[in-house]
Short mmCIF file of C-alpha atoms and ligand atoms in Angstrom, two decimals:
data_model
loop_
_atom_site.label_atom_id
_atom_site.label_comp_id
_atom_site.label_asym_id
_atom_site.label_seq_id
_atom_site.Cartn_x
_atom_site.Cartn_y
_atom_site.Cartn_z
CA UNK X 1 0.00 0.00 0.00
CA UNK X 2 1.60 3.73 -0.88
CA UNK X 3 0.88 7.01 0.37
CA UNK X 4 -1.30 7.48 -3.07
CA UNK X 5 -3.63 5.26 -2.10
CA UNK X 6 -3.47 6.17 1.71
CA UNK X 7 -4.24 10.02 0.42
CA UNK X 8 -7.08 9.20 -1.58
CA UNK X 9 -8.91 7.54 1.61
CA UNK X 10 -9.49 11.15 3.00
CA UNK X 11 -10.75 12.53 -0.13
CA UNK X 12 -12.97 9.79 -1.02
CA UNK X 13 -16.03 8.80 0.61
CA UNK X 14 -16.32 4.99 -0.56
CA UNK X 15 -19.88 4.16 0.79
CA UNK X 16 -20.77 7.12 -1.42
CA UNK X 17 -19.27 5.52 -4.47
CA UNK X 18 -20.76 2.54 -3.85
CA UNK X 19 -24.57 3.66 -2.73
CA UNK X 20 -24.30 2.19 0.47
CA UNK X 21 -24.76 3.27 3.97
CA UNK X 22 -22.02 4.01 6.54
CA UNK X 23 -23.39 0.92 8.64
CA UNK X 24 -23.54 -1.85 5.23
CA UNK X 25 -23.25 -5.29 5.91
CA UNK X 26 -20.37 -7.38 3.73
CA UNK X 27 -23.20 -8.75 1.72
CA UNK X 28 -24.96 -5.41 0.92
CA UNK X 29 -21.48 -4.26 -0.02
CA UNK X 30 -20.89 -7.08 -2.35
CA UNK X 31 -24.46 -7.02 -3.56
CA UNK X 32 -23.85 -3.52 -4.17
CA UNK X 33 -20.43 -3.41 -6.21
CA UNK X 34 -21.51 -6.44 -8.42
CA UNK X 35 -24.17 -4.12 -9.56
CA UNK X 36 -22.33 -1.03 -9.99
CA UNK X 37 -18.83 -3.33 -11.62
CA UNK X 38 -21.21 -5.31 -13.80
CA UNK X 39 -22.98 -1.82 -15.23
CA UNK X 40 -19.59 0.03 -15.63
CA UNK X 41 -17.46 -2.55 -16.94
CA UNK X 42 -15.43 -1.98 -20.06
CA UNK X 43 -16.86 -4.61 -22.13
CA UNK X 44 -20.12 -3.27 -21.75
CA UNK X 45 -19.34 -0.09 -22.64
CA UNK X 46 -16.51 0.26 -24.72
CA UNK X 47 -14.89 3.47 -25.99
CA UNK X 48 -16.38 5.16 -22.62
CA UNK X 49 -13.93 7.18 -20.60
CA UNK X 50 -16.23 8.31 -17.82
CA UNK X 51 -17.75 4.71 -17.39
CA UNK X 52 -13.67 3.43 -17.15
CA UNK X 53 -13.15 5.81 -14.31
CA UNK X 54 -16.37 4.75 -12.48
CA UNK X 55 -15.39 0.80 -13.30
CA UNK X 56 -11.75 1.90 -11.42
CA UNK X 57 -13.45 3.75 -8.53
CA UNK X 58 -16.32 1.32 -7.91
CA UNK X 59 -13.37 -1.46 -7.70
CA UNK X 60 -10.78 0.77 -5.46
CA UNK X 61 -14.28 1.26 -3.18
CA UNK X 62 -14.44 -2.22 -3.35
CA UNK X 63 -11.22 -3.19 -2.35
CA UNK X 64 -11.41 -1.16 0.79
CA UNK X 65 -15.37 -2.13 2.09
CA UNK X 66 -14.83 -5.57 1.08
CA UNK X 67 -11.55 -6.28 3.46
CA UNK X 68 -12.46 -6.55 6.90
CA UNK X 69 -9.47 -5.01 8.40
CA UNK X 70 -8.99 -2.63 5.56
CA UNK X 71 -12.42 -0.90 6.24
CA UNK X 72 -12.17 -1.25 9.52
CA UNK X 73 -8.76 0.95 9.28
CA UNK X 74 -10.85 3.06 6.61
CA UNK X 75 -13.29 4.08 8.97
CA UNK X 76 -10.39 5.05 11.58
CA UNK X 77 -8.85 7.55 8.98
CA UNK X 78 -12.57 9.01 8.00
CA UNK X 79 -13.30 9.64 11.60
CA UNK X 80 -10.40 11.04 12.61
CA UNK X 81 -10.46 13.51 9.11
CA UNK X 82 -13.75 14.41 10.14
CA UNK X 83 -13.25 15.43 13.40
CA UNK X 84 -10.21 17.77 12.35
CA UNK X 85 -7.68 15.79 14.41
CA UNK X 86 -9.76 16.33 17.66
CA UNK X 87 -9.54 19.88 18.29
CA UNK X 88 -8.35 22.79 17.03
CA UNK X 89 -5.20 23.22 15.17
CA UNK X 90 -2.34 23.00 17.06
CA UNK X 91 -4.05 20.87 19.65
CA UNK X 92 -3.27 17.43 18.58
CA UNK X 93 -4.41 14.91 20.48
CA UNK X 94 -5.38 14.48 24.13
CA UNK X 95 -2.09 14.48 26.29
CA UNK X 96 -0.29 16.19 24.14
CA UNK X 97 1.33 13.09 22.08
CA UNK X 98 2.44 13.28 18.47
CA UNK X 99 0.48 11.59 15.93
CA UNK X 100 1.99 9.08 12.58
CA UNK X 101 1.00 6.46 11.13
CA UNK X 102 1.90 2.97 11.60
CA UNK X 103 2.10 2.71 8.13
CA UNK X 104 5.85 3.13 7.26
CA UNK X 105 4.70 3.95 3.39
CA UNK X 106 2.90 6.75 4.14
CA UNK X 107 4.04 10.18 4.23
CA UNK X 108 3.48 11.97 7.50
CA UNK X 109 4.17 15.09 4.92
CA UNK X 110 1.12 14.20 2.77
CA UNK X 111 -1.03 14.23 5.91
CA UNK X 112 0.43 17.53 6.90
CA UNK X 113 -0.88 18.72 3.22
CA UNK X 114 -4.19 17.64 4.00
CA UNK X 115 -4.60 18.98 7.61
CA UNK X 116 -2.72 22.45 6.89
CA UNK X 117 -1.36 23.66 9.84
CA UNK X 118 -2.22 20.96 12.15
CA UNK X 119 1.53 19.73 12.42
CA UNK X 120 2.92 22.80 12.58
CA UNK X 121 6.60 23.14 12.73
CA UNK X 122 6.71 20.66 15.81
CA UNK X 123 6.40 16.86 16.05
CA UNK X 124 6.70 16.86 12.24
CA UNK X 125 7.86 13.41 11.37
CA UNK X 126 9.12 10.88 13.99
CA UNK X 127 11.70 12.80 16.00
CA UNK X 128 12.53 11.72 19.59
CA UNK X 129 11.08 13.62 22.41
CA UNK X 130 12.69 16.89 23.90
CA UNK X 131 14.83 16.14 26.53
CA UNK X 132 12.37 17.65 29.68
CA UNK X 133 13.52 21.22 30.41
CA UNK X 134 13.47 22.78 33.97
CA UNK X 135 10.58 25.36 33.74
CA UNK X 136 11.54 29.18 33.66
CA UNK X 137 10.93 31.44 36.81
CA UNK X 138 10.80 35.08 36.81
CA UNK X 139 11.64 38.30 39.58
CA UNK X 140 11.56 41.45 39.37
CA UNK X 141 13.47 44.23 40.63
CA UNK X 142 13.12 48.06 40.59
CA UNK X 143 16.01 50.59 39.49
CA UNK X 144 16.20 54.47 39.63
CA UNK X 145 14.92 56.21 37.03
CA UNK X 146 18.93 57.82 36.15
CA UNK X 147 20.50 54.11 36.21
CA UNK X 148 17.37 52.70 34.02
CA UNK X 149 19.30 55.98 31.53
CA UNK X 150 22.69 54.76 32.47
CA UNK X 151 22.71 51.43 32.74
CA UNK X 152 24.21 49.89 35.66
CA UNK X 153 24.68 46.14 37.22
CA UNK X 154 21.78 45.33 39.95
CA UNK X 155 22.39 42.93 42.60
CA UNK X 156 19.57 40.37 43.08
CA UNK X 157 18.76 38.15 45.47
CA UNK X 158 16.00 35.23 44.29
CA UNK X 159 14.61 32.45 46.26
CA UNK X 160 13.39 29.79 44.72
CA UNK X 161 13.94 26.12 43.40
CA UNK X 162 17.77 25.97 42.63
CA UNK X 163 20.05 22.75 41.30
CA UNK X 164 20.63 20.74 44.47
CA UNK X 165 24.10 21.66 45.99
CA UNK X 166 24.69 17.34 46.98
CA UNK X 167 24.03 16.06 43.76
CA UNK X 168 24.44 19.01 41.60
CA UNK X 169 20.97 19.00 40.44
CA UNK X 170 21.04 15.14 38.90
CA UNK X 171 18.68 14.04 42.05
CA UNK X 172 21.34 10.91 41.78
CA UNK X 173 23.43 9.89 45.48
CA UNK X 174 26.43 10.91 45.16
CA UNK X 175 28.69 8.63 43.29
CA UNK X 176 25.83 7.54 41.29
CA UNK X 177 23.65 8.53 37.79
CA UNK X 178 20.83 8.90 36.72
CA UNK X 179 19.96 5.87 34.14
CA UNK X 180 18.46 5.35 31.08
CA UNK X 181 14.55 4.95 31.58
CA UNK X 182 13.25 1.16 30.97
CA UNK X 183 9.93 1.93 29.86
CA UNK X 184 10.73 4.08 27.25
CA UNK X 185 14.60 3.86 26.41
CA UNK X 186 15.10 7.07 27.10
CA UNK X 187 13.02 8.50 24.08
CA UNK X 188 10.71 10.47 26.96
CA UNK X 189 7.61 8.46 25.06
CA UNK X 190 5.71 5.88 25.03
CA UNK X 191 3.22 4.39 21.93
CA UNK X 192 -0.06 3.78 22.71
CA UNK X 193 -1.54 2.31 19.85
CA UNK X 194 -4.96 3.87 17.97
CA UNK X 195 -5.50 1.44 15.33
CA UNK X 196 -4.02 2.57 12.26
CA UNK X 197 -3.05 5.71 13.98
CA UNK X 198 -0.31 5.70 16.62
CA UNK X 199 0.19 8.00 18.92
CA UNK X 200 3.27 8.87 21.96
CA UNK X 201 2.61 9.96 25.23
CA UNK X 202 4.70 11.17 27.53
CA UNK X 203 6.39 8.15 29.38
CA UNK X 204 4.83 8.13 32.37
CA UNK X 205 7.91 6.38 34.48
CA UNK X 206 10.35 9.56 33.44
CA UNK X 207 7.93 12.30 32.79
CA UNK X 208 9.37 12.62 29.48
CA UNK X 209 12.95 13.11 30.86
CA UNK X 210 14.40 9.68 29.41
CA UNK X 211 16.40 9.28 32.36
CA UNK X 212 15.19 7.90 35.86
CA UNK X 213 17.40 7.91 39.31
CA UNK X 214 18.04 4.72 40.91
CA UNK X 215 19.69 5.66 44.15
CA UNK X 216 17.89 9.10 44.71
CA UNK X 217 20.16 12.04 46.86
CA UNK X 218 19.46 12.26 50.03
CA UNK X 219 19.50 15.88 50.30
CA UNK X 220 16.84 16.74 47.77
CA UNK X 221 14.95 13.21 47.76
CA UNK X 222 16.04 12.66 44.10
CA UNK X 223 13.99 15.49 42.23
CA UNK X 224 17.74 17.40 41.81
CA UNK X 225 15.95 20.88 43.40
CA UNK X 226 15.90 22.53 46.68
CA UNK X 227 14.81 25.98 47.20
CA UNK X 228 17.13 28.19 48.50
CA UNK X 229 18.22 31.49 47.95
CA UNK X 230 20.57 32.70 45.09
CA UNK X 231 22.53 36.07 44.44
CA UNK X 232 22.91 37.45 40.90
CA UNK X 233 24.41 40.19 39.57
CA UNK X 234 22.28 41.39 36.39
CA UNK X 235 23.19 43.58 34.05
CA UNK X 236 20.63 46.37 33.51
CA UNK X 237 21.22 47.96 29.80
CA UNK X 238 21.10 51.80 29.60
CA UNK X 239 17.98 53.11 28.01
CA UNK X 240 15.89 49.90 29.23
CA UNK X 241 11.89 50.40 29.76
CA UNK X 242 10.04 49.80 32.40
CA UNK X 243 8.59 45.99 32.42
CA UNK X 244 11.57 44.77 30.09
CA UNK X 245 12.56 41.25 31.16
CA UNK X 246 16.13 40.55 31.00
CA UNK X 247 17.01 36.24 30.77
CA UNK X 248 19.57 34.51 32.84
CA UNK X 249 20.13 31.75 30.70
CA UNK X 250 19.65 28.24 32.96
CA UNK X 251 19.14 30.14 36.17
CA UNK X 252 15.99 28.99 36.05
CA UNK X 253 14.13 25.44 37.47
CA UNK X 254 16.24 22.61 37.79
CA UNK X 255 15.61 19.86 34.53
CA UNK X 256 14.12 16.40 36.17
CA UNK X 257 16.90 14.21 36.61
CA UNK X 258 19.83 16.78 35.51
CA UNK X 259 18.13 18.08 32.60
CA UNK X 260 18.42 21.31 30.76
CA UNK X 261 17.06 24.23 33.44
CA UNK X 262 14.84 26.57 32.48
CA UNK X 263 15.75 30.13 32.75
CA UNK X 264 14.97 33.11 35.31
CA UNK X 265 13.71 36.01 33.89
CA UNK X 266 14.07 39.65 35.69
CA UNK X 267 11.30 42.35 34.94
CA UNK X 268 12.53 45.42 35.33
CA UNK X 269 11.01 47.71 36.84
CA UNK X 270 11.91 51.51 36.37
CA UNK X 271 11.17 54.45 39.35
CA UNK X 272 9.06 57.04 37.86
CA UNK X 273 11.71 60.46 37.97
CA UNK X 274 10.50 63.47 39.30
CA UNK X 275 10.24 65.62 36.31
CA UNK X 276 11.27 63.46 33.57
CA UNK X 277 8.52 61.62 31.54
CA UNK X 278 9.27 58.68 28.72
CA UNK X 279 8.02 58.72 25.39
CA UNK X 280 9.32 55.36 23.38
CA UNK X 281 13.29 56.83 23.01
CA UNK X 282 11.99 60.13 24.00
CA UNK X 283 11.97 61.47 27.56
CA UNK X 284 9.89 64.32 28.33
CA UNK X 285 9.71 67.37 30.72
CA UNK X 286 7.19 70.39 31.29
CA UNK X 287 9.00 73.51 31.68
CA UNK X 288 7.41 76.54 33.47
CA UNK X 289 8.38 79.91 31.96
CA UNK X 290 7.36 83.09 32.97
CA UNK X 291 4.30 85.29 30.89
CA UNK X 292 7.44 87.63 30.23
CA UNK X 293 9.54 85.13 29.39
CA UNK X 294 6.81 84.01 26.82
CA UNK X 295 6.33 87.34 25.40
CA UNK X 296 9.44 88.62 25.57
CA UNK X 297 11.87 85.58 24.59
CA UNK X 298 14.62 84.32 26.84
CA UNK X 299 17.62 81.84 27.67
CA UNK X 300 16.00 79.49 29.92
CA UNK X 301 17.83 76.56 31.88
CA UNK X 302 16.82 73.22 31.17
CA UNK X 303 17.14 70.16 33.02
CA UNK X 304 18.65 67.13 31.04
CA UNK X 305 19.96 63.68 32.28
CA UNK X 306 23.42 64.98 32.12
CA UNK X 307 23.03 68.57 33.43
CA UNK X 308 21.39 71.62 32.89
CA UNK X 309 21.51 73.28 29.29
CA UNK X 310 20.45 76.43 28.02
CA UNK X 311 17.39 76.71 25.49
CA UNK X 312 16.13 79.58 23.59
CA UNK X 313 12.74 80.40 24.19
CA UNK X 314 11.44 82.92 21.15
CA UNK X 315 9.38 86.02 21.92
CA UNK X 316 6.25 85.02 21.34
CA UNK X 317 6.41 81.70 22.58
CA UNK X 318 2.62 80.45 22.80
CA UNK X 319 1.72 78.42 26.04
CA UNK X 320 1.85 74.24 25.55
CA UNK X 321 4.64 74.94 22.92
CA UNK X 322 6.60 71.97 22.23
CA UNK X 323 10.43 72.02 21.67
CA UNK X 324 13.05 69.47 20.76
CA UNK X 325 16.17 68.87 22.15
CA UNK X 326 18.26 66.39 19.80
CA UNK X 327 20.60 63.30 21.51
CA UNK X 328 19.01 64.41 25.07
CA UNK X 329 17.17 61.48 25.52
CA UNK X 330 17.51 58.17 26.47
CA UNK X 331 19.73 55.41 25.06
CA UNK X 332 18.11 53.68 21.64
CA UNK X 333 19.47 51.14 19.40
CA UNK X 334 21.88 52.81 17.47
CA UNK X 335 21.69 56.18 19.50
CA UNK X 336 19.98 58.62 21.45
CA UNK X 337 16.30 59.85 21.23
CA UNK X 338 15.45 63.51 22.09
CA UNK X 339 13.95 65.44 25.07
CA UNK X 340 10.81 66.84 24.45
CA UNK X 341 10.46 70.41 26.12
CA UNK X 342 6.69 71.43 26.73
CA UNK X 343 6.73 75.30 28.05
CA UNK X 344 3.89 76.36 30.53
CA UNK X 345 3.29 79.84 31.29
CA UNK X 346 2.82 80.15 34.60
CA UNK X 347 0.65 82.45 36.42
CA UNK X 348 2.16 83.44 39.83
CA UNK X 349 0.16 82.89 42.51
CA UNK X 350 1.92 85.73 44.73
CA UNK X 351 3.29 89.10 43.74
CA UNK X 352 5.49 91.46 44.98
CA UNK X 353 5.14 95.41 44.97
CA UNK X 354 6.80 96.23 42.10
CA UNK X 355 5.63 93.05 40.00
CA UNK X 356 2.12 94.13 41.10
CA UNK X 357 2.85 97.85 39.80
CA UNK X 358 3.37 96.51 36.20
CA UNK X 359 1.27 94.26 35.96
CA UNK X 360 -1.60 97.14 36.61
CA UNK X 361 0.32 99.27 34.51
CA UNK X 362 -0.11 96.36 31.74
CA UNK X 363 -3.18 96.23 32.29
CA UNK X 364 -4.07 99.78 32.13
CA UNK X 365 -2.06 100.53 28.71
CA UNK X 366 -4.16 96.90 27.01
CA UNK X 367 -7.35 99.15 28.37
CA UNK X 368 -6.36 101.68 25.76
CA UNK X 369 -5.77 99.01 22.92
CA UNK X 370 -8.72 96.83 23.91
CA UNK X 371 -8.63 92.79 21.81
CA UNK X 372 -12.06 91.06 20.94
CA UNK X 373 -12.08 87.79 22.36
CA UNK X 374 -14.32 85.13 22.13
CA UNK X 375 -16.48 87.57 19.77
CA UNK X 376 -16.58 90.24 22.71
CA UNK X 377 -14.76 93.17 23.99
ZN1 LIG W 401 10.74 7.00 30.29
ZN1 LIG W 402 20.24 16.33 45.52
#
């Protein structure tokens, strides 16, 4: 049998071909394509193309219905086809085992054709089982808002489930190994057979790990973890955002019986500054000025993350005005973004006598000179 014939099972619905119901006995069957072979056959109509192909499907339907064990797989494929694997795509089947077929002729690509995505770039073919991984663990730490620009290192202290410190994480006595697992040579999976479909589960003896421990470590009862707690130093990048996770690579969960661990992630989180604001690469500030300062133009100081710098603010200068100072920012993939000025004019709440002189004096020359506003004077 070839993976032609294999592929044509899901595209063609034999009892259809041959008028019978789902449920046919052998003898309706027969009954059925003696009928059907007998009205199709070449000899009885000779020179007829479309008759041939009927003849050729009739007989393939035939082939199939009439072999006990052959329908019997049939109806296997069909069912499983029709119920798209089980679950959505991606699912697979119930405990998470791979699927191929027993078959060694057919082509686990063809079925990957006919299911689209369902295989997905894992458990394509018949690989062996990932080695079990340790699972990741995460922390978090906070950092000031001027080393979050700078970068620095952060010392951090994490407790949680660590490699053993007897048996080095292997969970094996000292002196001893962990061993190849019986049940599933080491392979992590086990078959468990669907009729024509066979599927692997995760070996149940190793959890998928391959490897069991004989003579477990006393320390850590032969799992190869302990909690405890761990010091890193971790290095915080200049420019970082807040909630960035930075990955120690195997710092992570233990593997069952010395596997890979996972890794431990650190969140970062930054201190809001007092005046500074982010924006993507950008960092903001709001910058009171003066109403004079506004109308008149001036030099005005402003802060930036490495020291005051003088800005020009133009006469004229309309409140919520929004100015750009280049490379001021914080740290970006190739470079620096800018610092975003926004200028408030601000109206003092206290003035002295001579402030309060002018002002009046203002106001009395815009008397002479009154401006419509809002339609009225
Ligand atoms: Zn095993
Ligand atoms: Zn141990």
């Amino acid at each position: 049998m070839n993976g032609d014939v294999r592929r044509e099972w899901f595209e063609k619905d034999y009892y259809q071909v041959l008028g019978v119901p789902k449920n046919a006995t052998a003898a309706e069957i027969k009954k059925a394509y003696r009928k059907l072979a007998q009205k199709f056959h070449p000899d009885a109509n000779p020179g007829n193309a479309d008759a041939e192909s009927r003849f050729k499907e009739v007989s393939s339907a035939h082939d199939v219905l009439g072999d006990h064990e052959k329908r019997k797989q049939y109806d296997q494929v069909r069912d499983m086809a029709a119920s798209g694997f089980g679950g959505a795509p991606g699912g697979g089947f119930p405990g998470g085992g791979r699927v191929r077929f027993e078959d060694a002729n057919f082509d686990v690509g063809d079925l990957g054709d006919l299911f689209g995505g369902l295989f997905g770039g894992r458990g394509r073919g018949r690989g062996r089982a990932r080695p079990a991984r340790g699972a990741d663990l995460e922390t978090e730490i906070a950092v000031a808002f001027e080393d979050a620009m700078s970068g620095t290192t952060v010392p951090v202290r994490f407790e949680g489930p660590a490699a053993c410190e007897t048996c080095g994480g292997s969970g094996a006595a000292p002196g001893t190994s962990p061993v190849t697992c019986p049940q599933c040579g080491g392979s992590g999976e086990t078959a468990v057979n669907q009729g024509v479909f066979q599927m692997s589960q995760t070996c149940t003896r190793c959890q998928g790990s391959g490897r069991i421990v004989e003579t477990p470590c006393q320390t850590c009862g032969g799992s190869g973890s302990r909690r405890r707690t761990r010091s890193f130093q971790v290095k915080v990048p200049a420019g970082v955002k807040d909630g960035a996770r930075i990955r120690l690579a195997g710092r992570g969960e233990p593997g069952p019986a010395g596997g890979k661990p996972g890794d431990l992630f650190v969140r970062i989180r930054v201190r809001p500054h007092e005046y500074f604001g982010r924006k993507g690469s950008d960092l903001t500030v709001d910058l009171p000025v003066t109403y004079a300062e506004a109308a008149l133009g001036a030099n005005v100081q402003v802060p930036t993350l490495n020291g005051p710098v003088t800005m020009k603010v133009p006469a004229g200068t309309p409140n919520g005005k929004v100015f750009r100072l280049k490379g001021k920012g914080a740290t970006k993939r190739g470079g620096k973004g800018d610092l975003l000025v926004t200028v408030g004019v601000e109206v003092p709440q206290k003035l002295s006598k001579p402030e309060k002189e002018l002002l009046k004096q203002l106001q009395d020359v815009e008397k002479e000179s009154p401006r419509r506003r809002l339609g009225v004077t």
